[in-house]
Short mmCIF file of C-alpha atoms and ligand atoms in Angstrom, two decimals:
data_model
loop_
_atom_site.label_atom_id
_atom_site.label_comp_id
_atom_site.label_asym_id
_atom_site.label_seq_id
_atom_site.Cartn_x
_atom_site.Cartn_y
_atom_site.Cartn_z
CA UNK A 1224 -13.03 -9.10 7.75
CA UNK A 1225 -14.76 -6.75 10.26
CA UNK A 1226 -12.39 -4.00 11.70
CA UNK A 1227 -11.00 -5.08 14.99
CA UNK A 1228 -11.39 -1.57 16.90
CA UNK A 1229 -8.74 -0.16 19.23
CA UNK A 1230 -9.19 2.50 21.80
CA UNK A 1231 -7.89 5.77 20.28
CA UNK A 1232 -7.79 7.68 17.17
CA UNK A 1233 -5.62 10.53 16.63
CA UNK A 1234 -7.45 13.74 15.38
CA UNK A 1235 -5.59 16.89 14.44
CA UNK A 1236 -3.20 16.48 17.33
CA UNK A 1237 -5.22 14.96 19.98
CA UNK A 1238 -6.05 11.17 20.79
CA UNK A 1239 -9.84 10.83 20.89
CA UNK A 1240 -11.95 7.73 21.53
CA UNK A 1241 -12.38 5.29 18.65
CA UNK A 1242 -16.25 5.74 18.77
CA UNK A 1243 -15.88 9.69 18.58
CA UNK A 1244 -13.84 9.79 15.38
CA UNK A 1245 -16.77 10.63 13.22
CA UNK A 1246 -17.62 12.94 10.33
CA UNK A 1247 -20.66 14.76 9.14
CA UNK A 1248 -22.60 13.25 5.99
CA UNK A 1249 -22.40 16.75 4.56
CA UNK A 1250 -18.29 16.67 4.53
CA UNK A 1251 -16.78 17.32 1.19
CA UNK A 1252 -15.16 13.98 1.22
CA UNK A 1253 -18.28 11.94 1.30
CA UNK A 1254 -19.55 13.73 -1.89
CA UNK A 1255 -16.39 14.33 -3.81
CA UNK A 1256 -13.81 11.77 -2.74
CA UNK A 1257 -11.51 14.30 -1.34
CA UNK A 1258 -9.16 12.22 0.79
CA UNK A 1259 -5.57 11.27 0.64
CA UNK A 1260 -4.32 8.32 2.73
CA UNK A 1261 -1.53 5.88 3.73
CA UNK A 1262 -1.38 2.43 4.84
CA UNK A 1263 1.73 1.14 6.95
CA UNK A 1264 2.50 -1.89 8.73
CA UNK A 1265 3.96 -2.32 12.26
CA UNK A 1266 5.82 -5.55 12.66
CA UNK A 1267 6.69 -7.38 15.91
CA UNK A 1268 10.39 -7.62 16.81
CA UNK A 1269 12.20 -10.00 18.95
CA UNK A 1270 12.02 -7.06 21.35
CA UNK A 1271 9.23 -4.57 21.02
CA UNK A 1272 7.63 -3.50 17.49
CA UNK A 1273 8.65 -1.26 14.70
CA UNK A 1274 7.18 0.52 12.10
CA UNK A 1275 8.10 -0.25 8.51
CA UNK A 1276 9.46 2.95 6.69
CA UNK A 1277 7.46 5.18 8.49
CA UNK A 1278 8.81 8.53 7.12
CA UNK A 1279 8.61 7.41 3.62
CA UNK A 1280 4.99 6.80 4.00
CA UNK A 1281 4.35 10.12 5.64
CA UNK A 1282 6.34 11.95 2.90
CA UNK A 1283 4.20 10.33 0.23
CA UNK A 1284 0.96 11.32 2.41
CA UNK A 1285 2.30 14.91 2.34
CA UNK A 1286 3.11 14.63 -1.53
CA UNK A 1287 -0.38 13.31 -2.22
CA UNK A 1288 -1.83 16.28 -0.24
CA UNK A 1289 0.30 18.61 -2.08
CA UNK A 1290 -0.97 17.42 -5.61
CA UNK A 1291 -4.41 18.07 -4.32
CA UNK A 1292 -3.48 21.77 -2.76
CA UNK A 1293 -4.18 20.31 0.70
CA UNK A 1294 -2.27 22.09 3.49
CA UNK A 1295 -1.44 19.69 6.23
CA UNK A 1296 -1.06 21.87 9.32
CA UNK A 1297 1.73 19.23 10.65
CA UNK A 1298 5.23 18.70 9.67
CA UNK A 1299 6.54 15.37 8.50
CA UNK A 1300 8.35 14.86 12.21
CA UNK A 1301 5.06 15.64 13.90
CA UNK A 1302 3.16 13.09 11.75
CA UNK A 1303 5.78 10.46 12.18
CA UNK A 1304 5.51 11.10 15.96
CA UNK A 1305 2.04 10.94 15.89
CA UNK A 1306 1.68 7.70 14.34
CA UNK A 1307 4.23 6.24 17.29
CA UNK A 1308 1.94 7.91 19.89
CA UNK A 1309 -1.03 6.36 18.54
CA UNK A 1310 0.30 2.82 18.35
CA UNK A 1311 1.88 3.35 21.87
CA UNK A 1312 -1.66 4.78 23.29
CA UNK A 1313 -3.42 1.67 21.77
CA UNK A 1314 -0.83 -1.00 22.87
CA UNK A 1315 -1.50 -2.81 19.88
CA UNK A 1316 1.14 -4.49 17.53
CA UNK A 1317 1.61 -5.92 15.09
CA UNK A 1318 -0.82 -3.62 13.38
CA UNK A 1319 -1.86 -1.65 10.27
CA UNK A 1320 -1.76 2.05 10.57
CA UNK A 1321 -4.14 4.09 8.47
CA UNK A 1322 -3.55 8.02 8.23
CA UNK A 1323 -6.08 9.89 6.42
CA UNK A 1324 -6.20 13.65 5.52
CA UNK A 1325 -9.66 14.68 4.21
CA UNK A 1326 -11.92 17.70 3.42
CA UNK A 1327 -14.32 17.99 5.99
CA UNK A 1328 -17.69 19.84 6.68
CA UNK A 1329 -17.81 23.53 5.75
CA UNK A 1330 -19.18 24.23 2.15
CA UNK A 1331 -20.95 22.35 -0.53
CA UNK A 1332 -19.89 22.39 -4.20
CA UNK A 1333 -17.01 21.01 -6.07
CA UNK A 1334 -14.54 23.65 -5.03
CA UNK A 1335 -13.10 22.26 -1.98
CA UNK A 1336 -11.21 25.19 -0.68
CA UNK A 1337 -13.67 26.24 1.93
CA UNK A 1338 -13.67 23.12 3.89
CA UNK A 1339 -11.27 22.18 6.87
CA UNK A 1340 -8.44 19.97 6.46
CA UNK A 1341 -8.84 17.12 8.97
CA UNK A 1342 -6.06 14.40 9.83
CA UNK A 1343 -6.74 11.26 11.53
CA UNK A 1344 -4.55 8.23 12.45
CA UNK A 1345 -5.97 4.86 13.40
CA UNK A 1346 -4.22 1.74 13.93
CA UNK A 1347 -5.78 -1.78 14.18
CA UNK A 1348 -4.72 -5.54 13.89
CA UNK A 1349 -4.71 -6.74 10.34
CA UNK A 1350 -3.29 -9.88 8.99
CA UNK A 1351 -2.54 -11.42 5.47
CA UNK A 1352 -4.20 -9.54 2.57
CA UNK A 1353 -3.82 -11.59 -0.55
CA UNK A 1354 -5.52 -15.10 -0.06
CA UNK A 1355 -4.28 -17.97 -1.98
CA UNK A 1356 -2.10 -20.53 -0.21
CA UNK A 1357 0.88 -21.18 -2.42
CA UNK A 1358 0.40 -18.05 -4.54
CA UNK A 1359 -2.55 -16.32 -5.78
CA UNK A 1360 -4.55 -16.63 -8.78
CA UNK A 1361 -4.81 -13.63 -10.79
CA UNK A 1362 -6.74 -12.15 -13.77
CA UNK A 1363 -5.93 -9.24 -16.13
CA UNK A 1364 -8.89 -6.79 -15.20
CA UNK A 1365 -11.17 -5.64 -18.21
CA UNK A 1366 -10.96 -2.10 -16.30
CA UNK A 1367 -7.80 -0.10 -17.21
CA UNK A 1368 -5.86 1.88 -14.47
CA UNK A 1369 -6.01 5.84 -14.24
CA UNK A 1370 -5.21 7.58 -17.58
CA UNK A 1371 -2.44 10.25 -17.27
CA UNK A 1372 -3.61 13.49 -16.55
CA UNK A 1373 -6.98 12.58 -15.43
CA UNK A 1374 -6.77 11.33 -11.76
CA UNK A 1375 -2.95 11.52 -10.75
CA UNK A 1376 -1.79 8.01 -9.99
CA UNK A 1377 1.18 9.20 -8.07
CA UNK A 1378 -1.32 10.74 -5.22
CA UNK A 1379 -2.79 7.86 -3.10
CA UNK A 1380 -6.13 9.48 -2.88
CA UNK A 1381 -9.25 7.82 -1.85
CA UNK A 1382 -11.08 8.64 -5.07
CA UNK A 1383 -8.53 6.47 -6.80
CA UNK A 1384 -9.72 3.46 -5.26
CA UNK A 1385 -13.15 3.39 -6.99
CA UNK A 1386 -11.06 2.15 -9.92
CA UNK A 1387 -9.40 -0.43 -7.63
CA UNK A 1388 -12.79 -1.55 -6.42
CA UNK A 1389 -13.87 -2.32 -9.92
CA UNK A 1390 -10.59 -4.45 -10.47
CA UNK A 1391 -11.11 -6.06 -7.22
CA UNK A 1392 -14.79 -6.83 -7.39
CA UNK A 1393 -14.49 -8.28 -10.90
CA UNK A 1394 -11.72 -10.44 -10.24
CA UNK A 1395 -13.48 -11.89 -7.26
CA UNK A 1396 -16.65 -12.37 -8.84
CA UNK A 1397 -14.87 -14.30 -11.55
CA UNK A 1398 -13.14 -16.52 -9.01
CA UNK A 1399 -9.81 -15.13 -8.98
CA UNK A 1400 -7.84 -13.78 -5.85
CA UNK A 1401 -6.96 -10.15 -7.38
CA UNK A 1402 -6.87 -8.25 -10.77
CA UNK A 1403 -4.22 -6.71 -12.52
CA UNK A 1404 -4.95 -3.19 -14.12
CA UNK A 1405 -3.38 -2.34 -17.65
CA UNK A 1406 -2.69 1.27 -18.40
CA UNK A 1407 -4.45 3.38 -21.00
CA UNK A 1408 -2.10 2.03 -23.53
CA UNK A 1409 -2.59 -1.71 -22.74
CA UNK A 1410 0.65 -2.01 -20.76
CA UNK A 1411 0.99 -3.66 -17.30
CA UNK A 1412 0.21 -1.14 -14.46
CA UNK A 1413 -0.26 -2.51 -11.22
CA UNK A 1414 -2.84 -4.50 -8.90
CA UNK A 1415 -5.93 -2.99 -7.29
CA UNK A 1416 -3.75 -2.25 -4.52
CA UNK A 1417 -0.20 -3.64 -5.25
CA UNK A 1418 2.58 -3.03 -7.68
CA UNK A 1419 3.48 -6.04 -9.99
CA UNK A 1420 7.10 -7.87 -10.58
CA UNK A 1421 8.10 -10.17 -13.22
CA UNK A 1422 11.26 -12.43 -13.17
CA UNK A 1423 12.32 -13.69 -16.53
CA UNK A 1424 15.56 -15.31 -17.20
CA UNK A 1425 16.98 -13.99 -14.03
CA UNK A 1426 16.13 -10.50 -14.59
CA UNK A 1427 13.73 -8.78 -12.26
CA UNK A 1428 11.08 -6.34 -14.10
CA UNK A 1429 8.53 -3.80 -12.71
CA UNK A 1430 6.79 -1.10 -14.71
CA UNK A 1431 8.10 2.40 -14.37
CA UNK A 1432 5.76 5.04 -12.59
CA UNK A 1433 4.78 6.48 -15.97
CA UNK A 1434 2.60 3.34 -16.55
CA UNK A 1435 0.12 4.69 -14.01
CA UNK A 1436 1.60 2.73 -10.91
CA UNK A 1437 1.78 4.17 -7.46
CA UNK A 1438 5.22 4.67 -6.33
CA UNK A 1439 4.96 1.85 -3.80
CA UNK A 1440 7.26 2.04 -0.65
CA UNK A 1441 7.19 -1.88 -0.87
CA UNK A 1442 8.19 -1.66 -4.55
CA UNK A 1443 11.08 0.61 -3.69
CA UNK A 1444 12.09 -1.83 -0.68
CA UNK A 1445 12.09 -4.62 -3.23
CA UNK A 1446 14.24 -3.01 -5.59
CA UNK A 1447 16.80 -1.85 -2.98
CA UNK A 1448 16.68 -5.60 -1.72
CA UNK A 1449 16.99 -7.03 -5.22
CA UNK A 1450 19.97 -4.74 -5.90
CA UNK A 1451 21.50 -5.57 -2.53
CA UNK A 1452 21.19 -9.34 -3.49
CA UNK A 1453 23.03 -8.64 -6.78
CA UNK A 1454 20.12 -9.22 -9.15
CA UNK A 1455 19.54 -7.32 -12.39
CA UNK A 1456 16.72 -4.96 -11.97
CA UNK A 1457 15.06 -2.91 -14.69
CA UNK A 1458 12.04 -0.63 -14.48
CA UNK A 1459 10.38 -0.82 -18.02
CA UNK A 1460 7.11 -1.27 -19.69
CA UNK A 1461 5.91 -4.68 -19.66
CA UNK A 1462 3.30 -5.92 -22.31
CA UNK A 1463 0.58 -8.12 -20.86
CA UNK A 1464 1.92 -11.38 -22.73
CA UNK A 1465 5.04 -10.97 -20.73
CA UNK A 1466 3.41 -11.97 -17.77
CA UNK A 1467 2.33 -15.44 -19.36
CA UNK A 1468 5.69 -16.45 -20.20
CA UNK A 1469 7.46 -15.29 -16.97
CA UNK A 1470 9.30 -17.64 -14.67
CA UNK A 1471 8.06 -15.53 -11.70
CA UNK A 1472 5.42 -12.86 -11.08
CA UNK A 1473 4.71 -11.45 -7.50
CA UNK A 1474 2.88 -8.53 -6.19
CA UNK A 1475 4.30 -5.97 -3.51
CA UNK A 1476 2.48 -3.75 -1.06
CA UNK A 1477 1.91 -2.77 2.32
CA UNK A 1478 -0.93 -4.68 2.76
CA UNK A 1479 0.17 -7.59 0.36
CA UNK A 1480 3.91 -7.38 1.35
CA UNK A 1481 5.51 -9.87 -0.97
CA UNK A 1482 2.76 -12.14 -2.35
CA UNK A 1483 3.68 -14.71 -5.22
CA UNK A 1484 1.37 -15.22 -8.07
CA UNK A 1485 0.45 -18.82 -9.13
CA UNK A 1486 -1.53 -17.94 -12.26
CA UNK A 1487 -2.67 -15.37 -14.55
CA UNK A 1488 -5.96 -15.76 -16.62
CA UNK A 1489 -5.52 -19.49 -15.46
CA UNK A 1490 -2.09 -19.69 -17.25
CA UNK A 1491 0.16 -21.14 -14.71
CA UNK A 1492 3.38 -19.01 -13.98
CA UNK A 1493 6.73 -21.02 -14.39
CA UNK A 1494 6.01 -24.30 -12.41
CA UNK A 1495 3.14 -22.85 -10.30
CA UNK A 1496 5.24 -22.71 -7.35
CA UNK A 1497 6.96 -19.84 -5.38
CA UNK A 1498 10.02 -19.11 -7.69
CA UNK A 1499 13.64 -18.92 -6.22
CA UNK A 1500 13.94 -15.04 -6.67
CA UNK A 1501 10.73 -14.43 -5.28
CA UNK A 1502 11.58 -16.49 -2.05
CA UNK A 1503 15.03 -14.93 -1.78
CA UNK A 1504 13.54 -11.39 -1.89
CA UNK A 1505 10.75 -12.16 0.46
CA UNK A 1506 13.02 -13.94 2.99
CA UNK A 1507 15.00 -10.60 3.16
CA UNK A 1508 11.87 -8.51 3.12
CA UNK A 1509 10.17 -10.29 6.18
CA UNK A 1510 13.56 -10.99 7.76
CA UNK A 1511 14.06 -6.96 8.02
CA UNK A 1512 10.47 -6.06 8.90
CA UNK A 1513 10.26 -8.75 11.60
CA UNK A 1514 13.55 -7.61 13.16
CA UNK A 1515 15.38 -11.19 12.29
CA UNK A 1516 17.82 -9.66 9.86
CA UNK A 1517 19.93 -6.49 10.38
CA UNK A 1518 17.95 -3.27 9.39
CA UNK A 1519 20.66 -2.33 7.10
CA UNK A 1520 18.76 0.18 5.13
CA UNK A 1521 17.47 1.93 8.31
CA UNK A 1522 13.90 1.09 7.59
CA UNK A 1523 12.33 0.38 11.07
CA UNK A 1524 11.03 3.17 13.64
CA UNK A 1525 10.91 1.37 16.99
CA UNK A 1526 7.62 1.62 19.02
CA UNK A 1527 7.23 0.73 22.75
CA UNK A 1528 4.67 -1.96 22.32
CA UNK A 1529 5.32 -5.71 22.86
CA UNK A 1530 4.20 -7.78 19.99
CA UNK A 1531 1.15 -10.00 20.67
CA UNK A 1532 2.01 -12.39 18.31
CA UNK A 1533 5.13 -14.78 17.72
CA UNK A 1534 7.62 -13.47 15.23
CA UNK A 1535 7.28 -15.32 11.79
CA UNK A 1536 9.28 -14.75 8.69
C1 LIG B 679 -2.79 1.11 -6.05
C2 LIG B 679 -1.74 0.60 -5.30
N1 LIG B 679 -0.44 0.30 -5.91
C3 LIG B 679 0.51 -0.12 -5.12
C4 LIG B 679 0.55 -0.18 -3.89
C5 LIG B 679 1.77 -0.58 -3.03
O1 LIG B 679 2.10 0.52 -2.29
P1 LIG B 679 2.98 0.48 -0.89
O2 LIG B 679 3.96 -0.60 -1.01
O3 LIG B 679 3.45 1.68 -0.67
O4 LIG B 679 2.05 0.01 0.18
C6 LIG B 679 -0.51 0.17 -3.12
C7 LIG B 679 -0.83 0.05 -1.72
O5 LIG B 679 -0.73 1.16 -1.10
C8 LIG B 679 -1.98 0.62 -3.84
O6 LIG B 679 -2.84 0.90 -3.30
#
């Protein structure tokens, strides 16, 4: 889907016109993948709009930058305020928000230290990410996720998404909606842009971060919601075949939100319908995000933009 443009993009503290948010082809990031970024959603509320877990996302951006020795010249509070300013300046909600920190134009060569750090924040309308009405058809990818101590999986770095692109393209070429990557030891890691959850015998499982999974903010939200609902939750390594015999499997992510999986490698999961636990978690997640249920965990940051779409769970 082509990007729907908005008016302004925040750049190093100033709102500039969308069309002027350009970088030079000799910028470090273009040649060596030196960027870290975030993906955040702003949801419509019964009155106004709200960003979902804004401080947690911006803290992860700061953490990703720290891993790569990138010094962001803004505090957590300044970055959060910049997101709110950008959304309010553009007057677009619901929306997806894309903050990015990159190594810009300065020197060539792998060593990035001589290149300036540039911070941009854009927002634009974006709908559902995982296709598949009634659940996604998914495959196990022939590509593994990042091996430990190669590309750090806890950094949400642009370069990591070369691996994600291989997983996503392979899945689509073979007729699936999405692929799940195994880690270097053959254990379940995550989707190309989502964390994975499994339900079996009433227990909720998800791989620990040591299986090369991103520490998803939605993953954390689902773990919190599940505990609140009184479910038994366990973060433990998941062998591939557990997916095939699961009662329910679903993806989580800012883009994917809570997305049920209908089949994996053409093996139908459970009875092929969205499971009871997936549905209860999704109801709570969308209820909170859309302001239809109490914000009991303090996850919403209000923005002064009226939602352009009806509120739906
Ligand atoms: C590789 C990968 N895993 C997991 C996630 C889910 O993370 P979050 O819930 O913070 O969006 C994402 C999305 O950002 C991702 O790209």
